[in-house]
Short mmCIF file of C-alpha atoms and ligand atoms in Angstrom, two decimals:
data_model
loop_
_atom_site.label_atom_id
_atom_site.label_comp_id
_atom_site.label_asym_id
_atom_site.label_seq_id
_atom_site.Cartn_x
_atom_site.Cartn_y
_atom_site.Cartn_z
CA MET A 29 -18.38 -30.76 49.29
CA ASN A 30 -14.91 -30.36 50.68
CA SER A 31 -13.18 -28.26 48.12
CA LYS A 32 -9.62 -29.20 49.16
CA LYS A 33 -10.37 -32.84 48.75
CA SER A 34 -12.06 -32.43 45.42
CA HIS A 35 -9.14 -30.40 44.11
CA LYS A 36 -6.78 -33.28 44.87
CA LYS A 37 -8.72 -35.62 42.68
CA SER A 38 -9.61 -33.09 40.06
CA ALA A 39 -7.46 -31.83 37.25
CA LEU A 40 -8.72 -28.41 38.21
CA LYS A 41 -6.55 -26.90 40.90
CA VAL A 42 -5.14 -23.56 41.76
CA ASN A 43 -1.42 -23.39 41.19
CA ALA A 44 0.83 -21.52 43.53
CA GLY A 45 1.26 -18.02 42.23
CA ILE A 46 4.15 -17.24 39.97
CA GLU A 47 5.43 -13.79 39.31
CA LYS A 48 3.69 -12.17 36.40
CA PRO A 49 6.09 -11.17 33.66
CA GLU A 50 6.18 -7.55 32.60
CA ALA A 51 3.48 -7.10 29.98
CA VAL A 52 4.61 -3.70 29.00
CA ASN A 53 8.05 -2.32 28.34
CA PRO A 54 8.89 -0.69 31.72
CA LEU A 55 10.34 2.31 29.90
CA LEU A 56 6.90 3.09 28.57
CA GLN A 57 5.52 3.25 32.09
CA GLN A 58 7.84 6.04 33.01
CA LYS A 59 6.99 9.65 32.52
CA PRO A 60 6.83 10.33 28.77
CA ASP A 61 9.61 12.91 28.96
CA LYS A 62 12.06 10.29 30.18
CA PHE A 63 11.63 7.90 27.33
CA ARG A 64 11.40 10.54 24.66
CA LYS A 65 15.11 10.42 24.13
CA ASN A 66 15.47 13.87 22.75
CA ARG A 67 12.88 16.52 22.46
CA VAL A 68 12.36 17.70 18.91
CA SER A 69 11.19 21.24 18.26
CA PRO A 70 8.19 21.87 15.97
CA SER A 71 10.39 23.32 13.23
CA GLU A 72 12.72 20.31 13.42
CA TYR A 73 9.67 18.08 13.10
CA LEU A 74 8.55 19.96 10.01
CA LYS A 75 12.00 19.75 8.43
CA GLY A 76 12.23 16.04 9.22
CA ILE A 77 8.84 15.07 7.87
CA GLN A 78 9.37 17.12 4.74
CA THR A 79 12.52 15.19 3.99
CA GLY A 80 10.58 11.93 4.19
CA ASN A 81 11.53 10.77 7.68
CA ARG A 82 8.64 8.41 8.53
CA THR A 83 9.82 7.81 12.10
CA LEU A 84 9.68 11.51 12.77
CA LEU A 85 6.27 11.74 11.11
CA SER A 86 5.07 9.00 13.43
CA ARG A 87 6.45 10.82 16.44
CA ALA A 88 4.93 14.09 15.26
CA ILE A 89 1.51 12.41 15.11
CA THR A 90 2.05 11.02 18.61
CA LEU A 91 2.77 14.56 19.78
CA VAL A 92 -0.40 15.86 18.16
CA GLU A 93 -2.44 13.01 19.65
CA SER A 94 -1.00 13.57 23.12
CA THR A 95 -3.41 14.69 25.80
CA LEU A 96 -0.61 15.91 28.09
CA PRO A 97 -0.96 19.64 28.74
CA GLU A 98 2.81 20.16 28.26
CA ASP A 99 2.54 18.85 24.69
CA SER A 100 -0.35 21.00 23.55
CA LYS A 101 1.69 24.13 22.81
CA ALA A 102 4.25 22.31 20.65
CA ALA A 103 1.47 20.35 18.93
CA GLY A 104 -0.41 23.56 18.10
CA GLU A 105 2.78 25.15 16.78
CA LEU A 106 3.55 22.10 14.65
CA ILE A 107 0.08 22.16 13.06
CA ARG A 108 0.46 25.89 12.40
CA LEU A 109 3.79 25.28 10.65
CA CYS A 110 2.41 22.38 8.59
CA LEU A 111 -0.84 24.03 7.47
CA PRO A 112 0.68 26.01 4.57
CA PHE A 113 2.01 22.73 3.13
CA SER A 114 -1.25 20.84 3.55
CA GLY A 115 -4.46 20.57 1.56
CA LYS A 116 -2.98 19.27 -1.68
CA ALA A 117 -3.79 15.60 -1.19
CA LEU A 118 -6.83 13.70 -2.28
CA ARG A 119 -8.57 12.73 0.96
CA MET A 120 -10.39 9.50 0.61
CA GLY A 121 -12.70 7.79 3.11
CA VAL A 122 -13.09 4.01 3.00
CA THR A 123 -15.72 2.19 5.01
CA GLY A 124 -17.41 -1.20 5.19
CA VAL A 125 -18.23 -3.86 7.76
CA PRO A 126 -15.44 -5.92 9.32
CA GLY A 127 -14.33 -8.62 6.88
CA VAL A 128 -15.53 -6.85 3.74
CA GLY A 129 -11.91 -6.41 2.64
CA LYS A 130 -10.99 -2.85 3.61
CA SER A 131 -7.36 -3.55 4.42
CA THR A 132 -6.95 -5.87 1.42
CA PHE A 133 -8.45 -3.18 -0.79
CA ILE A 134 -6.41 -0.29 0.62
CA GLU A 135 -3.23 -2.30 0.29
CA ARG A 136 -3.94 -3.27 -3.32
CA PHE A 137 -5.21 0.15 -4.28
CA GLY A 138 -2.36 1.87 -2.43
CA LEU A 139 0.25 -0.21 -4.27
CA PHE A 140 -1.46 0.56 -7.57
CA LEU A 141 -1.35 4.28 -6.79
CA ILE A 142 2.31 4.08 -5.80
CA GLU A 143 3.09 2.36 -9.12
CA ASN A 144 1.46 5.38 -10.72
CA GLY A 145 3.74 7.81 -8.93
CA HIS A 146 1.69 8.67 -5.84
CA LYS A 147 2.59 8.63 -2.16
CA VAL A 148 -0.03 7.08 0.08
CA ALA A 149 -0.88 7.59 3.75
CA VAL A 150 -3.45 5.47 5.61
CA LEU A 151 -5.10 6.69 8.81
CA THR A 152 -7.82 4.83 10.66
CA ILE A 153 -10.69 5.74 12.92
CA ASP A 154 -11.70 2.70 14.88
CA PRO A 155 -14.63 3.32 17.24
CA SER A 156 -14.07 -0.04 18.94
CA SER A 157 -10.64 1.01 20.14
CA MET A 158 -12.09 4.07 21.86
CA ARG A 159 -14.38 2.06 24.07
CA SER A 160 -11.94 -0.65 25.02
CA ARG A 161 -8.41 -1.67 24.23
CA GLY A 162 -9.73 -4.13 21.71
CA SER A 163 -9.80 -2.91 18.18
CA ILE A 164 -11.57 -4.21 15.11
CA LEU A 165 -9.13 -2.60 12.74
CA GLY A 166 -5.85 -2.86 14.57
CA ASP A 167 -5.66 -6.38 15.94
CA LYS A 168 -4.36 -8.14 12.89
CA THR A 169 -1.25 -7.53 10.91
CA ARG A 170 -2.61 -5.29 8.29
CA MET A 171 -1.28 -4.11 4.96
CA GLU A 172 2.19 -5.45 5.49
CA GLU A 173 3.32 -5.04 1.90
CA LEU A 174 2.04 -1.49 1.70
CA GLY A 175 3.55 -0.68 5.09
CA ASN A 176 6.96 -1.84 3.92
CA ASN A 177 6.85 0.40 0.88
CA SER A 178 8.90 3.58 1.33
CA ARG A 179 6.22 5.62 -0.45
CA ALA A 180 3.52 4.60 2.03
CA PHE A 181 2.76 5.51 5.62
CA ILE A 182 0.27 3.63 7.78
CA ARG A 183 -0.92 4.87 11.12
CA PRO A 184 -3.40 3.01 13.34
CA SER A 185 -6.23 4.78 15.08
CA ALA A 186 -5.78 7.06 18.05
CA SER A 187 -7.49 5.10 20.77
CA ALA A 188 -8.16 7.62 23.49
CA GLY A 189 -11.17 9.81 23.88
CA THR A 190 -14.48 10.40 22.24
CA LEU A 191 -15.24 9.98 18.56
CA GLY A 192 -15.20 13.76 18.17
CA GLY A 193 -11.79 13.96 19.82
CA VAL A 194 -10.33 11.15 17.74
CA ALA A 195 -11.78 12.65 14.56
CA ARG A 196 -10.07 15.96 15.36
CA LYS A 197 -6.74 14.19 15.92
CA THR A 198 -7.16 12.34 12.65
CA ARG A 199 -7.68 15.63 10.78
CA GLU A 200 -4.48 16.91 12.35
CA ALA A 201 -2.60 13.71 11.46
CA MET A 202 -3.87 14.26 7.92
CA ILE A 203 -2.34 17.75 7.87
CA LEU A 204 1.01 16.31 8.95
CA CYS A 205 0.84 13.58 6.28
CA GLU A 206 0.07 16.16 3.61
CA ALA A 207 2.97 18.33 4.74
CA ALA A 208 5.12 15.20 4.44
CA GLY A 209 4.18 15.00 0.77
CA TYR A 210 1.61 12.18 0.78
CA ASP A 211 -0.76 13.11 -2.01
CA ILE A 212 -3.39 10.45 -1.32
CA VAL A 213 -4.62 10.08 2.25
CA PHE A 214 -6.98 7.24 3.09
CA VAL A 215 -9.10 7.50 6.20
CA GLU A 216 -10.44 4.07 6.96
CA THR A 217 -13.25 3.30 9.35
CA VAL A 218 -15.50 0.41 10.28
CA GLY A 219 -18.96 0.69 8.81
CA VAL A 220 -20.89 -0.06 11.94
CA GLY A 221 -21.64 3.20 13.68
CA GLN A 222 -21.22 6.93 13.84
CA SER A 223 -17.65 7.08 12.68
CA GLU A 224 -18.58 7.14 8.96
CA THR A 225 -20.21 10.53 9.42
CA ALA A 226 -17.07 11.83 11.09
CA VAL A 227 -14.95 10.49 8.23
CA ALA A 228 -17.31 11.79 5.52
CA GLN A 229 -16.86 15.25 7.05
CA MET A 230 -13.10 15.22 6.55
CA VAL A 231 -12.66 13.67 3.11
CA ASP A 232 -13.20 14.62 -0.53
CA PHE A 233 -14.40 11.22 -1.69
CA PHE A 234 -16.16 8.51 0.24
CA LEU A 235 -16.01 4.89 -0.83
CA LEU A 236 -18.26 2.18 0.59
CA LEU A 237 -17.22 -1.44 0.28
CA MET A 238 -20.01 -4.02 0.30
CA LEU A 239 -20.42 -7.75 -0.09
CA ALA A 240 -22.80 -9.54 -2.41
CA GLY A 241 -25.62 -11.54 -0.92
CA GLY A 242 -25.20 -10.20 2.58
CA GLY A 243 -28.36 -8.11 2.54
CA ASP A 244 -28.31 -4.60 3.96
CA GLU A 245 -29.48 -5.66 7.36
CA LEU A 246 -26.88 -8.38 7.70
CA GLN A 247 -24.14 -6.02 6.68
CA GLY A 248 -25.26 -3.48 9.22
CA ILE A 249 -25.22 -0.88 6.48
CA LYS A 250 -27.80 1.77 6.99
CA ARG A 251 -29.36 3.79 4.25
CA GLY A 252 -27.59 6.82 5.69
CA ILE A 253 -24.18 5.35 4.94
CA MET A 254 -25.18 4.55 1.37
CA GLU A 255 -26.31 8.13 0.96
CA MET A 256 -22.87 9.35 1.97
CA ALA A 257 -21.06 7.18 -0.58
CA ASP A 258 -19.60 8.63 -3.77
CA LEU A 259 -18.89 5.12 -4.98
CA ILE A 260 -20.06 1.69 -3.89
CA VAL A 261 -17.75 -1.22 -4.58
CA ILE A 262 -19.03 -4.77 -4.28
CA ASN A 263 -15.85 -6.52 -3.20
CA LYS A 264 -14.91 -10.21 -3.49
CA ALA A 265 -16.31 -10.38 -7.03
CA ASP A 266 -14.18 -13.40 -7.87
CA GLY A 267 -14.59 -17.15 -8.34
CA GLU A 268 -18.08 -18.41 -7.63
CA ASN A 269 -19.06 -15.05 -6.27
CA ILE A 270 -19.04 -13.18 -9.58
CA ASN A 271 -22.70 -13.74 -10.48
CA LYS A 272 -23.91 -12.81 -7.04
CA ALA A 273 -21.75 -9.68 -7.17
CA ASN A 274 -23.27 -8.62 -10.50
CA LEU A 275 -26.74 -9.18 -9.11
CA ALA A 276 -25.91 -7.09 -6.04
CA LYS A 277 -24.50 -4.38 -8.31
CA ARG A 278 -27.86 -4.06 -10.08
CA GLU A 279 -29.75 -4.01 -6.78
CA TYR A 280 -27.60 -1.26 -5.38
CA GLU A 281 -27.78 0.70 -8.61
CA ASN A 282 -31.57 0.61 -8.36
CA ALA A 283 -31.38 1.72 -4.73
CA LEU A 284 -29.06 4.61 -5.62
CA HIS A 285 -31.45 5.89 -8.29
CA LEU A 286 -34.04 6.48 -5.58
CA PHE A 287 -31.78 8.93 -3.77
CA PRO A 288 -32.14 12.63 -4.57
CA PRO A 289 -29.47 14.03 -6.92
CA LEU A 290 -26.36 15.44 -5.22
CA PRO A 291 -25.82 19.21 -5.39
CA ASN A 292 -22.31 18.69 -6.78
CA GLY A 293 -23.72 17.02 -9.90
CA TRP A 294 -22.04 13.67 -9.22
CA GLN A 295 -23.97 10.47 -9.74
CA PRO A 296 -22.61 7.78 -7.39
CA SER A 297 -22.25 4.43 -9.11
CA VAL A 298 -21.69 0.80 -8.21
CA LEU A 299 -18.69 -1.27 -9.33
CA THR A 300 -17.70 -4.84 -8.67
CA ALA A 301 -14.09 -5.60 -7.79
CA SER A 302 -11.81 -8.15 -6.24
CA ALA A 303 -9.33 -6.56 -3.88
CA LEU A 304 -7.64 -9.93 -3.39
CA TYR A 305 -6.93 -10.47 -7.10
CA GLY A 306 -6.69 -6.80 -8.02
CA GLU A 307 -9.68 -7.00 -10.37
CA ASN A 308 -11.09 -3.63 -11.43
CA VAL A 309 -8.78 -1.63 -9.18
CA PRO A 310 -7.92 0.73 -12.09
CA GLY A 311 -11.67 1.08 -12.79
CA ILE A 312 -12.15 2.45 -9.28
CA TRP A 313 -9.41 4.99 -9.83
CA ASP A 314 -11.06 6.08 -13.09
CA GLN A 315 -14.25 6.85 -11.19
CA ILE A 316 -12.35 8.87 -8.60
CA GLU A 317 -10.55 10.82 -11.32
CA ASN A 318 -13.90 11.56 -12.99
CA PHE A 319 -15.26 12.78 -9.68
CA MET A 320 -12.25 15.04 -9.13
CA GLN A 321 -12.46 16.47 -12.62
CA LEU A 322 -16.17 17.23 -12.31
CA THR A 323 -16.07 18.73 -8.81
CA LYS A 324 -12.92 20.74 -9.44
CA GLN A 325 -14.47 22.18 -12.58
CA ASN A 326 -17.83 23.06 -11.06
CA GLY A 327 -16.29 24.42 -7.84
CA PHE A 328 -17.79 21.85 -5.50
CA PHE A 329 -14.43 20.36 -4.53
CA GLU A 330 -13.34 23.72 -3.10
CA LYS A 331 -16.77 24.40 -1.66
CA ASN A 332 -16.74 21.08 0.18
CA ARG A 333 -13.31 21.84 1.67
CA LYS A 334 -14.48 25.28 2.78
CA ASP A 335 -17.67 23.90 4.28
CA GLN A 336 -15.60 21.32 6.15
CA ALA A 337 -13.24 24.01 7.44
CA TYR A 338 -16.14 26.06 8.73
CA GLN A 339 -17.73 22.98 10.26
CA LEU A 340 -14.47 22.25 12.06
CA PHE A 341 -14.37 25.79 13.40
CA GLU A 342 -17.88 25.50 14.83
CA GLU A 343 -17.27 22.02 16.19
CA THR A 344 -14.08 23.06 17.95
CA ILE A 345 -15.85 25.95 19.66
CA HIS A 346 -18.80 23.73 20.51
CA GLN A 347 -16.48 21.16 22.07
CA SER A 348 -14.51 23.74 24.08
CA ILE A 349 -17.65 25.30 25.50
CA HIS A 350 -19.02 21.86 26.30
CA ASP A 351 -15.79 20.88 28.08
CA HIS A 352 -15.62 24.15 29.99
CA PHE A 353 -19.20 23.79 31.15
CA PHE A 354 -19.21 20.14 32.14
CA SER A 355 -15.78 20.05 33.76
CA HIS A 356 -16.23 23.12 35.95
CA PRO A 357 -16.42 22.13 39.66
CA LEU A 358 -19.21 24.61 40.40
CA ILE A 359 -21.28 23.20 37.55
CA LYS A 360 -20.47 19.59 38.39
CA SER A 361 -21.83 19.88 41.93
CA ARG A 362 -24.97 21.62 40.72
CA LEU A 363 -25.47 19.07 37.98
CA LYS A 364 -25.79 16.38 40.65
CA LYS A 365 -28.33 18.40 42.58
CA TYR A 366 -30.45 19.11 39.50
CA LYS A 367 -30.24 15.55 38.34
CA ALA A 368 -31.71 14.36 41.63
CA GLN A 369 -34.46 16.96 41.38
CA ILE A 370 -35.32 15.92 37.82
CA LEU A 371 -35.41 12.24 38.74
CA ASN A 372 -37.62 13.04 41.75
CA GLN A 373 -39.83 15.07 39.46
CA GLN A 374 -39.34 18.15 41.59
CA LEU A 375 -38.11 20.10 38.58
CA SER A 376 -38.73 19.71 34.88
CA PRO A 377 -35.65 19.29 32.62
CA TYR A 378 -36.51 22.70 31.11
CA GLU A 379 -36.58 24.49 34.43
CA ALA A 380 -33.45 22.74 35.66
CA SER A 381 -31.45 23.53 32.54
CA GLN A 382 -32.61 27.14 32.59
CA LYS A 383 -31.54 27.54 36.22
CA LEU A 384 -28.13 26.02 35.61
CA LEU A 385 -27.53 28.03 32.44
CA ASP A 386 -28.56 31.23 34.22
CA PHE A 387 -26.06 30.41 36.95
CA TYR A 388 -23.35 29.64 34.36
CA PHE A 389 -23.83 32.77 32.31
CA HIS A 390 -24.12 34.91 35.41
CA SER A 391 -20.96 33.46 36.97
CA PHE A 392 -18.75 33.51 33.90
CA GLN A 393 -19.87 36.73 32.25
CA LYS A 394 -17.47 39.55 32.71
P1 GDP B 4 -11.45 -5.81 6.68
O1 GDP B 4 -11.82 -6.34 8.02
O2 GDP B 4 -12.60 -5.10 6.04
O3 GDP B 4 -10.20 -4.97 6.69
O4 GDP B 4 -11.19 -7.09 5.73
P2 GDP B 4 -9.81 -7.78 5.29
O5 GDP B 4 -9.14 -6.96 4.25
O6 GDP B 4 -9.03 -8.13 6.49
O7 GDP B 4 -10.37 -9.09 4.58
C1 GDP B 4 -11.09 -10.08 5.26
C2 GDP B 4 -10.91 -11.41 4.56
O8 GDP B 4 -11.48 -11.35 3.27
C3 GDP B 4 -9.44 -11.79 4.39
O9 GDP B 4 -9.32 -13.18 4.60
C4 GDP B 4 -9.15 -11.43 2.95
O10 GDP B 4 -8.14 -12.24 2.37
C5 GDP B 4 -10.49 -11.70 2.30
N1 GDP B 4 -10.69 -10.86 1.10
C6 GDP B 4 -10.51 -9.53 1.01
N2 GDP B 4 -10.78 -9.09 -0.23
C7 GDP B 4 -11.14 -10.19 -0.95
C8 GDP B 4 -11.53 -10.40 -2.32
O11 GDP B 4 -11.59 -9.49 -3.14
N3 GDP B 4 -11.84 -11.68 -2.67
C9 GDP B 4 -11.79 -12.71 -1.81
N4 GDP B 4 -12.13 -13.91 -2.25
N5 GDP B 4 -11.42 -12.55 -0.52
C10 GDP B 4 -11.09 -11.31 -0.10
#
């Protein structure tokens, strides 16, 4: 078929090109130094965030998240300055599948906490935004009312890098928020993958939101995630859903009883709530307060923080060694060679890894 002819008759035709409008503010495409109007020193950042300047807190987090080598020294210095003022907040993980009501819950709960004299920061870890620009958590306008409150600070997920990298940045953002005086820090993540484990390793209390009648499989919730939860909340327990929610509550309670007891003496429970209508929000806070009281008394709150600190130490070393190994040009070229030999079955993976490690240790040992 003659395509030109068919185009004439068809509504489908290719229009002459028009100039594409700028999708991105051209200033942002320039070198970062040029659009950062004025450089702020780490001590000025600390002073600013401690006086409640949320813009400066946001910029400080951007600095910490930066992967530019010229930012790393200032970022490290800023963290060092903030550390003595950190650690006093309650760190709370919130997870659940998309649509379960995480942002509705955090907004409602956050406003309730603010009414009770707290300052609330919300950080997110969104694994979808690390793979692509798309983001499950960030696409919609989220928590507008909370975001407009002067006693709240909301920061979307860092989107560059691996889960491990983003988790590290989130811990650092948490330190900055604590130094800024936020005494409750939420770390929100989507309950669909590995990110819950990363969040569980940086918080004091882990809350899992569920829906009634979804079934575990449908909700993508694995047993492992339930095991991490200190509290399960069946959300959307309102209207016609109340009976189903109560039924689900009993099912999950039965499931929880099958898990081995936790070393910290806490017995995770199941509550029903409606984030939309604010039903049972205070009941959730009661549970968290009970948890804090118990674990602070029996020493497990402190122990958990110390374990997490040590874990972070090991992880950071692990990551640095990994990066050093895999990014070294001499290793990279040999990796290719060994890969071919493994695929051709000329060498076993054991032999190949031993040879490469021998080379590495020999070359880099002083
Ligand atoms: P997220 O993806 O987990 O952050 O979920 P959202 O907070 O965006 O909520 C998804 C949808 O569920 C929205 O339309 C909310 O209005 C609705 N929703 C959230 N919580 C409740 C609730 O407690 N009851 C009802 N009926 N709807 C809710």
